[in-house]
Coordinates of C-alpha atoms in Angstrom, one line a residue:
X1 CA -23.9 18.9 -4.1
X2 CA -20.8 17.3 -4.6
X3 CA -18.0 17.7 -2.2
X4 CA -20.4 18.5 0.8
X5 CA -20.8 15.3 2.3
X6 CA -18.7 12.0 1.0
X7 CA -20.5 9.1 1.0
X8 CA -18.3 6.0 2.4
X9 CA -19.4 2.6 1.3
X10 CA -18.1 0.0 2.7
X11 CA -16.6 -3.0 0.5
X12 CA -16.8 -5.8 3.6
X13 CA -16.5 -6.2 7.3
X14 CA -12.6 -6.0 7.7
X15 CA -11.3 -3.4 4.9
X16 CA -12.0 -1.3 2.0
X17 CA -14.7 1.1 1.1
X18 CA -16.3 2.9 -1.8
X19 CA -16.7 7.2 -1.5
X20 CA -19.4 8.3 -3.4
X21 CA -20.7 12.1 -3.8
X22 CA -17.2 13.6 -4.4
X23 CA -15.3 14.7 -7.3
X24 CA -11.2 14.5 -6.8
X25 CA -10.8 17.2 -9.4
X26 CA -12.3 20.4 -7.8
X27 CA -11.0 22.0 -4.3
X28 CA -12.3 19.8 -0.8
X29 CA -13.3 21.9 1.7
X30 CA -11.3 21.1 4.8
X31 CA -14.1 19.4 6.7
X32 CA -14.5 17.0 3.4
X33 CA -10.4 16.8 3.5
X34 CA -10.8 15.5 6.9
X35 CA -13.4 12.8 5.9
X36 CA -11.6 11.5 3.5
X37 CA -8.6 11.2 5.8
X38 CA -11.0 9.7 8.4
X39 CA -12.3 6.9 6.3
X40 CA -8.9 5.9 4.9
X41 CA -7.9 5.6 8.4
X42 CA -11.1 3.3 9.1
X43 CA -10.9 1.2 5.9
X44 CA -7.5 0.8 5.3
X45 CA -7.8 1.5 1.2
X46 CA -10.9 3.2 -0.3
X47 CA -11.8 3.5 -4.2
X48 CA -12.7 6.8 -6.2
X49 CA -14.5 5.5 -9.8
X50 CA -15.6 7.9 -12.6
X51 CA -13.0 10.4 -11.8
X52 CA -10.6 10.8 -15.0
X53 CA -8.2 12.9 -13.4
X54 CA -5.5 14.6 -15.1
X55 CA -1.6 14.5 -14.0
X56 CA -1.8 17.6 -12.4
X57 CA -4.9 17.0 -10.6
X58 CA -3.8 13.1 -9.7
X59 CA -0.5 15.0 -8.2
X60 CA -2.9 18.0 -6.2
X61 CA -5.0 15.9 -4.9
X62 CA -1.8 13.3 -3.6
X63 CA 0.0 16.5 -2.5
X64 CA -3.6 17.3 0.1
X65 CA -2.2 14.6 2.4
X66 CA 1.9 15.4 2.7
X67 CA 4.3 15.3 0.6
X68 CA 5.7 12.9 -1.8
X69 CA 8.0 10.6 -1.4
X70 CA 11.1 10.2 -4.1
X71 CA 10.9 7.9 -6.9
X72 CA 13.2 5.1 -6.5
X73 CA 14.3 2.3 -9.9
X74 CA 11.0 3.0 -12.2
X75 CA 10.3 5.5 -14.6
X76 CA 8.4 8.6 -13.8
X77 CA 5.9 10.7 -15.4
X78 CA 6.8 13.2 -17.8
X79 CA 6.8 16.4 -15.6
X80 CA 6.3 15.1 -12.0
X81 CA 9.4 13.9 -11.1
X82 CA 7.2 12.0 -7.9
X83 CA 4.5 10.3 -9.7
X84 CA 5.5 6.7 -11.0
X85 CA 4.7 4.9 -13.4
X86 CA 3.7 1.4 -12.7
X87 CA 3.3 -0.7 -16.1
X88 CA 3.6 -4.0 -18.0
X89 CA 3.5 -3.9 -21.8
X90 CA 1.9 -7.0 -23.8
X91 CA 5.6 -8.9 -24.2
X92 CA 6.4 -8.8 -20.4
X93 CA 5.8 -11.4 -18.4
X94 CA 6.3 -10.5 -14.7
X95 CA 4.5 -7.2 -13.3
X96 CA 5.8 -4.9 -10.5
X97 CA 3.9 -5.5 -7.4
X98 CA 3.5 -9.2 -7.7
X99 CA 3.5 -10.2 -4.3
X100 CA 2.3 -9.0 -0.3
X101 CA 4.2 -6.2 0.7
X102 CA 3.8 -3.0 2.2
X103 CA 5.7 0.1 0.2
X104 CA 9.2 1.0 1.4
X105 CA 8.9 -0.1 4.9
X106 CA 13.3 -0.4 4.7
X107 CA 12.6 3.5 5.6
X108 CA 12.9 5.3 8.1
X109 CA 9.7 6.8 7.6
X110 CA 7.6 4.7 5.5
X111 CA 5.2 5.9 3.3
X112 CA 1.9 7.1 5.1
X113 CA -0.1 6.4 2.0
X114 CA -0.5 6.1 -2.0
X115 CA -2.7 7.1 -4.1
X116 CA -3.1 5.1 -7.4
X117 CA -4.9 6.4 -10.8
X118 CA -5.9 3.6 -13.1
X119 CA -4.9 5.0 -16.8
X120 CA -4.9 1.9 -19.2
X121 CA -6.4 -1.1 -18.5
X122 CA -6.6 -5.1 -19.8
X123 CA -9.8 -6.5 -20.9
X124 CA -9.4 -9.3 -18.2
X125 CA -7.6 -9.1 -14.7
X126 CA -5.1 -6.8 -13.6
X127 CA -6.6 -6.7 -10.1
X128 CA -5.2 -5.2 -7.1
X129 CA -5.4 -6.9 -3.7
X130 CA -5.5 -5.3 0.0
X131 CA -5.3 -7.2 3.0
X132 CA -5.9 -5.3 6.6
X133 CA -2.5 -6.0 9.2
X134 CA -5.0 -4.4 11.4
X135 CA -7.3 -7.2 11.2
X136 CA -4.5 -9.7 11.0
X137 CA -3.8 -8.6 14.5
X138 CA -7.0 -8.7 16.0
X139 CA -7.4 -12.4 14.9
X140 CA -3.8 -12.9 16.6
X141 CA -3.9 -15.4 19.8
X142 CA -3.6 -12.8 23.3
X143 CA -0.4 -15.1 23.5
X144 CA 1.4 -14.3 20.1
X145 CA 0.2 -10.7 20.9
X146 CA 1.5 -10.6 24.2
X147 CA 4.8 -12.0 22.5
X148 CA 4.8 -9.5 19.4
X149 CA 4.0 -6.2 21.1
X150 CA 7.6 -6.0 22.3
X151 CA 9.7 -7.3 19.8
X152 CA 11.3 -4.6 16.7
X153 CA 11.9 -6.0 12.9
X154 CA 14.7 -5.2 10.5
X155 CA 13.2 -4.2 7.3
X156 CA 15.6 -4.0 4.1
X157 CA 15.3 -3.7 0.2
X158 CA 18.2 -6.6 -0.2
X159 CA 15.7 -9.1 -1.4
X160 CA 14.4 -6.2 -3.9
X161 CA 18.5 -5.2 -5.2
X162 CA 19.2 -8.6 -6.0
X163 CA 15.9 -10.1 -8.0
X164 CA 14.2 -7.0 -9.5
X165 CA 14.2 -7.4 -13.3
X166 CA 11.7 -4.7 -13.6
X167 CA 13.4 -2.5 -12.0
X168 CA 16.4 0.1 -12.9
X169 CA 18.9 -0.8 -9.5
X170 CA 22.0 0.0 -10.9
X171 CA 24.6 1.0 -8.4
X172 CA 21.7 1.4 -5.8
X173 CA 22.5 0.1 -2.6
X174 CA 20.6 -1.5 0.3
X175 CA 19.2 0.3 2.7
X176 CA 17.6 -0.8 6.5
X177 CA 15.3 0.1 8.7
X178 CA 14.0 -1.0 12.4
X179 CA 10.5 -0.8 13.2
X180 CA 8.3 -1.9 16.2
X181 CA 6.6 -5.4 14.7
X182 CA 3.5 -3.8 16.3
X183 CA 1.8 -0.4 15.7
X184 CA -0.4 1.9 16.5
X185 CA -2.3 3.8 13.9
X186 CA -2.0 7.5 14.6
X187 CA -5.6 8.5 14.3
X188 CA -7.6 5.6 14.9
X189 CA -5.4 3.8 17.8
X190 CA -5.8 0.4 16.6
X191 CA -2.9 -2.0 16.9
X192 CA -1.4 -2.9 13.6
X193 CA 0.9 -5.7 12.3
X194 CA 4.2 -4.1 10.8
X195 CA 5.9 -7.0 8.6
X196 CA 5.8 -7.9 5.3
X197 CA 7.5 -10.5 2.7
X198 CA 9.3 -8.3 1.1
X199 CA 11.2 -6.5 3.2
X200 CA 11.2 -7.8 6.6
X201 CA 14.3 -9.5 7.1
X202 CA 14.6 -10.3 11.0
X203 CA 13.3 -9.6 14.3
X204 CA 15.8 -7.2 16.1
X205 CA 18.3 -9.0 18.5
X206 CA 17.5 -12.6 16.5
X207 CA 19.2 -14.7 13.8
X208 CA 17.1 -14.6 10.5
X209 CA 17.1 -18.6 11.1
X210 CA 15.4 -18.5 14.2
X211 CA 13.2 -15.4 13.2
X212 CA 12.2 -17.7 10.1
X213 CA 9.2 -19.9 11.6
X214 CA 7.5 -17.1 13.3
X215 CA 7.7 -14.5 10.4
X216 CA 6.6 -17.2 7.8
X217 CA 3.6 -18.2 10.4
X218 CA 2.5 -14.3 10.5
X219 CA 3.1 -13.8 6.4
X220 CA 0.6 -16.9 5.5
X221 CA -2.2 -15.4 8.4
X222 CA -1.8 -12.1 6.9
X223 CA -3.0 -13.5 4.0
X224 CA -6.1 -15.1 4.9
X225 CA -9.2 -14.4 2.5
X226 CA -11.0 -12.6 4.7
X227 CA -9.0 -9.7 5.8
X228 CA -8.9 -8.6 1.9
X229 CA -10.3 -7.2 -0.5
X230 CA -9.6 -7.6 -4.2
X231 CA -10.7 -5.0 -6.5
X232 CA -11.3 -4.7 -10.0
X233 CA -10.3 -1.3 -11.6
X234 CA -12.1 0.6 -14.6
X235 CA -10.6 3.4 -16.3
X236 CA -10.4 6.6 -14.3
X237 CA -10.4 4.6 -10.7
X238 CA -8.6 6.7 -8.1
X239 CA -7.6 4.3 -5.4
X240 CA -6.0 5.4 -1.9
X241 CA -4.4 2.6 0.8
X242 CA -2.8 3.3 4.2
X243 CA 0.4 1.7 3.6
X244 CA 1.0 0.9 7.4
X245 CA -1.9 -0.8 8.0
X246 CA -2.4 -2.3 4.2
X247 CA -0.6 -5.1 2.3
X248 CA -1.2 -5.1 -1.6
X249 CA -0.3 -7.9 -4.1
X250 CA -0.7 -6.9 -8.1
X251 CA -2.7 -9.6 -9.7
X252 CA -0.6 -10.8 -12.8
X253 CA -3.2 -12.2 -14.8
X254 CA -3.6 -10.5 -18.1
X255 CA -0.7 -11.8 -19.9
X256 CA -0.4 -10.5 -23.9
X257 CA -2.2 -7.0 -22.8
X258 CA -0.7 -3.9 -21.4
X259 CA -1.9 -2.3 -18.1
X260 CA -0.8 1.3 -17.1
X261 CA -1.1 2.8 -13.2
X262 CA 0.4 6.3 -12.1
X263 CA 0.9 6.4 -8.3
X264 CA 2.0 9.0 -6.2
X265 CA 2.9 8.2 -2.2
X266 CA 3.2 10.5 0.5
X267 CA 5.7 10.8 3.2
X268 CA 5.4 9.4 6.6
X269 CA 6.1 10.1 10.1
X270 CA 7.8 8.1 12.8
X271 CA 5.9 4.7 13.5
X272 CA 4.1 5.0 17.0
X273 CA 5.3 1.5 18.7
X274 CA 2.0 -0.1 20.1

C-alpha cells in the first residue's frame, strides 16, 4: 500500500536519494511524515517522480514541513501568493539559479528547505545540481576545521541587487545576515559548511580582502564532483533539498526552449553553531 512504508533509494554515497512507494497527493500518516523528514535530513535532497501534483496539493504537501517563506523579485503563482515561479522562456538567455548558492542565507533564518515541482520541461538539459556542505566538511583538513568551527560569515543579497536581470529589485534594498561558517544539522548532528558564492560576503571581524583566499578555497572544494549529484527532471518530478546543508546550481543548457518550475520553501529556525 502506498504511503505505509517509503522506500528511500539512494542516488550515491555522499547525497541524494530516490523515495519510492509514496504518493505526495493523498494524506501521510505521521510516522510516513517523519520518514520523509528523516531521509531529507540523511540525503540532503531527495526526488519524488510520477507524481503530477496540482497547485494546491504542491502548496499542502510544502505547508507539511513549516511554513512558507515570502516571495521576494519573481512572479508568483496565480493564487498562492508563496509558490514561485521559476522560468525561462525560449528568447531568454540567462536562467535564475545559474550558479552555487544556498537560498536566502542573507536571512535571519534561512530557509529550512524547498520543495520544487517540475511543470514544463526542455527536450535536452535543464538539469538541476546538489552538492552536500556536509560532505564538503568531512573532506575538510582537522586543521582548516579546527580553524572554521569558530569563525561567523556575513551573508548579504548586495551581489544579487546589483546584477539580477531576471529579477524584479526595484527599490528593494540589501539586507545582511551573520551566521556561524560551521553548523550543525538539527536532526542528524552532523557538521555542515554554511557559505555560499552568492551571498557570503566576509568572515565576521575580517576585511572581505583578507577573507577572499579562504572563502574562494572553500567555494571551488564545495564544488568537487563527488559531493553532487546532478539530476535530470521529467514532468511531474517533486524534488525536496535541505537548503542548509545543500548547494544547487540550474544547469543553463537548453537555450531556444522554455522550462517551467514552481517552488515553494519553508521557514527556518535559528542556525545551531557547530
Amino acid at each position: 500500500m502506498r504511503n505505509s512504508a517509503i522506500e528511500v533509494r539512494p542516488i550515491n554515497g555522499y547525497i541524494g536519494a530516490e523515495i519510492g512507494n509514496i504518493d505526495l497527493a493523498e494524506p501521510m500518516s505521521e510516522q510516513t511524515l517523519i520518514d520523509v523528514r528523516q531521509a531529507l535530513a540523511e540525503h540532503g535532497v531527495i526526488f519524488f517522480r510520477d507524481q503530477n501534483l496540482t497547485a494546491e496539493q504542491h502548496d499542502a504537501f510544502a505547508r507539511r514541513f513549516g511554513t512558507p517563506t515570502d516571495i521576494n523579485f519573481v512572479k508568483t503563482v496565480d493564487g498562492y501568493a508563496n509558490m514561485s515561479v521559476v522560468s525561462k522562456e525560449e528568447d531568454e538567455l540567462k536562467n535564475i539559479g545559474g550558479g552555487w548558492h544556498a537560498d536566502q542565507t542573507y536571512y535571519e533564518k534561512p530557509p529550512f528547505g524547498a520543495v520544487l515541482v517540475a511543470r514544463e520541461l526542455p527536450s535536452f538539459g535543464g538539469d538541476t545540481l546538489f552538492s552536500s556542505m556536509a560532505a564538503a566538511y568531512d573532506a575538510l583538513s582537522d586543521g582548516l576545521k579546527e580553524t572554521l568551527d569558530g569563525l561567523k560569515a556575513v551573508h548579504s543579497n548586495e551581489k544579487l541587487l546589483r546584477s539580477a536581470t531576471r529579477l524584479n529589485t526595484a527599490g528593494a534594498t540589501p539586507q545582511y545576515a551573520t551566521h556561524p561558517v560551521v553548523i550543525r544539522h538539527p536532526v542528524t548532528g552532523r557538521k555542515s559548511l554554511f557559505v555560499n558564492r552568492a551571498y557570503t560576503l566576509r568572515f565576521d571581524g575580517w576585511s572581505e580582502e583578507d577573507s577572499e583566499p579562504l572563502l574562494k578555497h572553500l567555494f571551488i572544494h564545495g564544488q568537487r564532483p563527488e559531493f553532487q549529484v546532478r539530476f535530470k527532471w521529467s514532468p511531474g518530478t517533486v524534488g525536496f533539498w535541505d537548503n542548509i546543508q545543500v548547494w544547487h546550481y540550474a544547469a543553463n543548457d537548453y537555450q531556444g526552449q522554455r522550462r517551467v518550475m514552481h517552488r515553494v520553501a519553508v521557514q527556518g529556525e535559528a542556525l545551531i553553531p557547530a
